[in-house]
CSV table of C-alpha atoms in Angstrom, one decimal:
chain,number,residue,atom,x,y,z
A,1,UNK,CA,128.5,-46.5,-65.0
A,2,UNK,CA,125.0,-47.9,-65.3
A,3,UNK,CA,122.9,-48.6,-62.2
A,4,UNK,CA,119.8,-50.7,-62.4
A,5,UNK,CA,117.3,-50.8,-59.5
A,6,UNK,CA,114.5,-53.5,-59.4
A,7,UNK,CA,111.4,-53.7,-57.3
A,8,UNK,CA,109.9,-55.5,-55.5
A,9,UNK,CA,112.4,-57.9,-54.2
A,10,UNK,CA,109.7,-60.5,-53.5
A,11,UNK,CA,106.2,-60.8,-55.0
A,12,UNK,CA,103.5,-63.3,-54.1
A,13,UNK,CA,100.4,-63.6,-56.3
A,14,UNK,CA,97.6,-66.1,-56.6
A,15,UNK,CA,97.4,-68.3,-59.7
A,16,UNK,CA,95.6,-66.4,-62.4
A,17,UNK,CA,96.4,-63.0,-61.1
A,18,UNK,CA,98.8,-60.6,-62.8
A,19,UNK,CA,102.4,-59.8,-61.7
A,20,UNK,CA,104.3,-56.6,-62.4
A,21,UNK,CA,108.0,-56.0,-61.8
A,22,UNK,CA,109.6,-52.6,-62.2
A,23,UNK,CA,113.1,-51.5,-63.0
A,24,UNK,CA,114.8,-48.1,-63.3
A,25,UNK,CA,118.2,-47.4,-65.0
A,26,UNK,CA,120.5,-44.4,-64.8
A,27,UNK,CA,122.5,-44.4,-68.1
A,28,UNK,CA,120.7,-42.6,-70.9
A,29,UNK,CA,123.0,-44.5,-73.3
A,30,UNK,CA,121.3,-47.8,-72.4
A,31,UNK,CA,118.9,-48.9,-75.2
A,32,UNK,CA,118.6,-52.7,-74.8
A,33,UNK,CA,116.6,-54.1,-71.9
A,34,UNK,CA,116.3,-57.9,-71.5
A,35,UNK,CA,114.5,-59.8,-68.8
A,36,UNK,CA,115.8,-63.2,-67.5
A,37,UNK,CA,114.0,-65.9,-65.5
A,38,UNK,CA,116.1,-68.0,-63.2
A,39,UNK,CA,114.8,-71.1,-61.5
A,40,UNK,CA,116.6,-72.5,-58.5
A,41,UNK,CA,119.9,-74.1,-59.6
A,42,UNK,CA,119.4,-73.3,-63.3
A,43,UNK,CA,120.8,-70.9,-65.8
A,44,UNK,CA,119.2,-67.5,-66.4
A,45,UNK,CA,116.9,-67.8,-69.4
A,46,UNK,CA,116.0,-64.8,-71.6
A,47,UNK,CA,112.2,-64.5,-71.6
A,48,UNK,CA,111.7,-61.2,-73.4
A,49,UNK,CA,113.6,-58.1,-74.3
A,50,UNK,CA,112.9,-54.6,-75.6
A,51,UNK,CA,114.9,-52.0,-77.4
A,52,UNK,CA,114.6,-48.3,-77.1
A,53,UNK,CA,113.0,-47.8,-80.5
A,54,UNK,CA,109.7,-49.4,-79.2
A,55,UNK,CA,107.6,-48.7,-76.1
A,56,UNK,CA,106.0,-52.1,-75.6
A,57,UNK,CA,106.5,-55.7,-76.6
A,58,UNK,CA,104.3,-58.7,-76.0
A,59,UNK,CA,104.8,-62.4,-76.1
A,60,UNK,CA,101.8,-64.5,-75.1
A,61,UNK,CA,101.3,-63.9,-71.3
A,62,UNK,CA,104.4,-61.7,-71.0
A,63,UNK,CA,104.8,-58.0,-71.9
A,64,UNK,CA,107.4,-55.4,-71.3
A,65,UNK,CA,107.0,-51.7,-71.4
A,66,UNK,CA,109.7,-49.0,-71.6
A,67,UNK,CA,109.6,-45.3,-70.7
A,68,UNK,CA,112.8,-43.8,-71.9
A,69,UNK,CA,112.0,-40.3,-70.6
A,70,UNK,CA,111.6,-41.6,-67.1
A,71,UNK,CA,114.3,-44.3,-67.5
A,72,UNK,CA,112.1,-47.2,-66.4
A,73,UNK,CA,110.8,-50.4,-67.8
A,74,UNK,CA,108.5,-53.0,-66.5
A,75,UNK,CA,107.6,-56.7,-66.9
A,76,UNK,CA,104.0,-57.8,-66.9
A,77,UNK,CA,102.9,-61.4,-66.5
A,78,UNK,CA,99.2,-62.1,-66.9
A,79,UNK,CA,97.3,-65.2,-65.9
A,80,UNK,CA,100.1,-66.4,-63.7
A,81,UNK,CA,100.7,-70.1,-63.3
A,82,UNK,CA,102.7,-72.0,-60.7
A,83,UNK,CA,105.5,-72.6,-63.2
A,84,UNK,CA,106.0,-68.9,-63.4
A,85,UNK,CA,107.5,-69.1,-59.9
A,86,UNK,CA,111.2,-68.1,-60.2
A,87,UNK,CA,113.6,-65.2,-59.7
A,88,UNK,CA,113.3,-62.6,-62.5
A,89,UNK,CA,116.1,-60.2,-63.4
A,90,UNK,CA,116.0,-57.1,-65.5
A,91,UNK,CA,119.1,-55.8,-67.2
A,92,UNK,CA,120.2,-52.8,-69.3
A,93,UNK,CA,122.9,-52.4,-71.9
A,94,UNK,CA,124.0,-49.7,-74.4
A,95,UNK,CA,123.8,-52.2,-77.3
A,96,UNK,CA,123.1,-50.8,-80.7
A,97,UNK,CA,119.7,-51.9,-81.8
A,98,UNK,CA,120.6,-51.5,-85.4
A,99,UNK,CA,122.4,-54.7,-85.1
A,100,UNK,CA,125.8,-53.5,-86.3
A,101,UNK,CA,127.6,-55.9,-84.0
A,102,UNK,CA,128.1,-53.6,-81.0
A,103,UNK,CA,128.1,-55.7,-77.9
A,104,UNK,CA,128.4,-54.7,-74.3
A,105,UNK,CA,128.0,-56.0,-70.8
A,106,UNK,CA,124.6,-56.3,-69.2
A,107,UNK,CA,124.0,-54.5,-65.9
A,108,UNK,CA,121.5,-56.5,-63.9
A,109,UNK,CA,119.0,-55.6,-61.2
A,110,UNK,CA,119.0,-57.4,-57.9
A,111,UNK,CA,116.1,-59.7,-58.8
A,112,UNK,CA,112.5,-60.3,-57.9
A,113,UNK,CA,111.4,-63.6,-56.4
A,114,UNK,CA,108.0,-64.4,-57.7
A,115,UNK,CA,105.8,-66.9,-55.9
A,116,UNK,CA,102.6,-68.0,-57.6
A,117,UNK,CA,100.3,-69.7,-55.1
A,118,UNK,CA,97.4,-72.0,-55.8
B,1,UNK,CA,122.7,-79.9,-75.8
B,2,UNK,CA,123.8,-77.0,-78.0
B,3,UNK,CA,123.7,-74.4,-75.3
B,4,UNK,CA,126.5,-72.8,-73.3
B,5,UNK,CA,128.4,-75.4,-71.4
B,6,UNK,CA,130.3,-74.8,-68.2
B,7,UNK,CA,132.6,-77.2,-66.3
B,8,UNK,CA,132.7,-78.1,-63.5
B,9,UNK,CA,129.3,-77.4,-62.1
B,10,UNK,CA,130.5,-77.3,-58.6
B,11,UNK,CA,134.0,-76.7,-57.1
B,12,UNK,CA,135.0,-76.8,-53.5
B,13,UNK,CA,138.5,-75.6,-52.6
B,14,UNK,CA,140.5,-74.5,-49.7
B,15,UNK,CA,141.6,-70.9,-49.2
B,16,UNK,CA,144.8,-70.2,-51.0
B,17,UNK,CA,144.4,-72.8,-53.8
B,18,UNK,CA,144.1,-72.0,-57.5
B,19,UNK,CA,141.0,-73.0,-59.5
B,20,UNK,CA,140.2,-73.0,-63.2
B,21,UNK,CA,136.8,-73.0,-64.8
B,22,UNK,CA,135.9,-73.7,-68.4
B,23,UNK,CA,133.2,-72.3,-70.7
B,24,UNK,CA,132.2,-73.6,-74.1
B,25,UNK,CA,130.0,-71.1,-75.9
B,26,UNK,CA,127.3,-71.8,-78.4
B,27,UNK,CA,129.0,-72.8,-81.7
B,28,UNK,CA,129.9,-69.8,-83.9
B,29,UNK,CA,129.1,-67.3,-81.1
B,30,UNK,CA,132.1,-65.0,-81.3
B,31,UNK,CA,131.3,-63.1,-78.1
B,32,UNK,CA,131.8,-64.6,-74.7
B,33,UNK,CA,131.2,-63.0,-71.3
B,34,UNK,CA,132.0,-64.0,-67.7
B,35,UNK,CA,129.7,-62.9,-64.8
B,36,UNK,CA,129.7,-63.5,-61.1
B,37,UNK,CA,126.5,-64.0,-59.1
B,38,UNK,CA,126.3,-64.1,-55.3
B,39,UNK,CA,123.3,-65.2,-53.3
B,40,UNK,CA,120.4,-62.8,-53.7
B,41,UNK,CA,122.1,-60.7,-56.3
B,42,UNK,CA,122.0,-60.3,-60.0
B,43,UNK,CA,124.9,-61.3,-62.1
B,44,UNK,CA,127.8,-58.9,-62.1
B,45,UNK,CA,130.0,-58.4,-65.2
B,46,UNK,CA,133.6,-59.6,-65.0
B,47,UNK,CA,135.1,-59.6,-68.5
B,48,UNK,CA,134.2,-60.0,-72.2
B,49,UNK,CA,135.9,-61.5,-75.3
B,50,UNK,CA,135.3,-60.9,-78.9
B,51,UNK,CA,136.9,-63.9,-80.6
B,52,UNK,CA,140.2,-64.3,-78.8
B,53,UNK,CA,140.6,-60.6,-77.8
B,54,UNK,CA,139.7,-59.6,-74.2
B,55,UNK,CA,138.0,-56.3,-74.8
B,56,UNK,CA,136.8,-55.3,-71.4
B,57,UNK,CA,137.5,-56.1,-67.8
B,58,UNK,CA,135.6,-55.1,-64.7
B,59,UNK,CA,137.3,-53.6,-61.7
B,60,UNK,CA,135.9,-56.6,-59.9
B,61,UNK,CA,138.5,-58.7,-61.8
B,62,UNK,CA,141.5,-58.3,-59.4
B,63,UNK,CA,145.0,-59.4,-60.4
B,64,UNK,CA,144.2,-62.8,-58.9
B,65,UNK,CA,141.8,-63.4,-61.7
B,66,UNK,CA,142.7,-64.2,-65.3
B,67,UNK,CA,140.6,-65.2,-68.3
B,68,UNK,CA,141.7,-66.5,-71.6
B,69,UNK,CA,140.1,-67.5,-74.9
B,70,UNK,CA,143.1,-68.7,-76.9
B,71,UNK,CA,141.5,-69.9,-80.1
B,72,UNK,CA,138.3,-67.8,-80.0
B,73,UNK,CA,136.3,-70.8,-79.0
B,74,UNK,CA,136.2,-72.0,-75.3
B,75,UNK,CA,137.3,-69.8,-72.5
B,76,UNK,CA,138.9,-70.4,-69.1
B,77,UNK,CA,138.7,-68.3,-65.9
B,78,UNK,CA,141.4,-68.9,-63.3
B,79,UNK,CA,141.4,-67.6,-59.8
B,80,UNK,CA,144.7,-67.8,-58.0
B,81,UNK,CA,145.1,-67.8,-54.2
B,82,UNK,CA,141.4,-68.1,-53.6
B,83,UNK,CA,139.7,-66.2,-50.8
B,84,UNK,CA,136.4,-66.9,-49.0
B,85,UNK,CA,135.0,-63.8,-50.7
B,86,UNK,CA,135.5,-65.5,-54.1
B,87,UNK,CA,132.7,-68.0,-53.2
B,88,UNK,CA,130.0,-67.4,-55.8
B,89,UNK,CA,128.4,-68.7,-58.9
B,90,UNK,CA,130.5,-68.0,-62.0
B,91,UNK,CA,128.3,-67.6,-65.1
B,92,UNK,CA,129.4,-67.6,-68.7
B,93,UNK,CA,127.3,-66.2,-71.6
B,94,UNK,CA,127.8,-66.1,-75.3
B,95,UNK,CA,126.4,-63.9,-78.1
B,96,UNK,CA,126.6,-64.1,-81.9
B,97,UNK,CA,128.0,-61.2,-84.0
B,98,UNK,CA,125.1,-59.1,-85.1
B,99,UNK,CA,122.9,-60.6,-82.4
B,100,UNK,CA,122.0,-57.3,-80.9
B,101,UNK,CA,123.7,-58.3,-77.6
B,102,UNK,CA,121.2,-61.1,-76.9
B,103,UNK,CA,123.2,-63.2,-74.4
B,104,UNK,CA,122.7,-66.9,-73.7
B,105,UNK,CA,123.8,-68.1,-70.3
B,106,UNK,CA,125.3,-71.4,-69.1
B,107,UNK,CA,124.3,-73.0,-65.9
B,108,UNK,CA,127.4,-71.7,-64.1
B,109,UNK,CA,130.1,-73.1,-61.8
B,110,UNK,CA,129.4,-72.8,-58.2
B,111,UNK,CA,132.6,-72.1,-56.2
B,112,UNK,CA,132.9,-72.7,-52.5
B,113,UNK,CA,136.1,-71.6,-50.8
B,114,UNK,CA,136.5,-73.1,-47.3
């Protein structure tokens, strides 16, 4: 089955700096890679995702890159703010990006606790 | 609130008791997932429904666990003869058909087995 590794487990940055979280996956059939943000006591919230037909995707201060050959993908947060402090999870799934209705379980990484200090 | 709803939010039980959790997915989402999350870990897949059919179960789902989605809407997860190792956050997620597997999570039910 799929195995997702995530690094680092904790990350502390100063406000305004950039943060990078990296994940690797093992199953070459995986082609959908979402990132979730989870604040203490709250639900995991999808913040960005990427499918294997693209190498990079941006949404304001957040970007995700994917290297299918190396089987790794990364989350980049620029101009970090205190409200970015949370646990971030990457995940992988062999969902069909053509949107034919295939659905599958998400395999998650172990999470990165990001602390943005003033 | 039109998001995924889970009830109860917290459950404290004694070892050996049975517990049942409920998940109400986003309206018209035909796919529903259960995950378990322990402290410091990412969510782990337990089982998945498409409409009322249970299509996949993880090996984590022992015979003490059973899940149902009788009318293809809400789902229940029951744990019989709870053990201390069952203490965790139980998360539910839903996804629409053709949604490319984008999953929306509920806030979870935190189970504590004493």
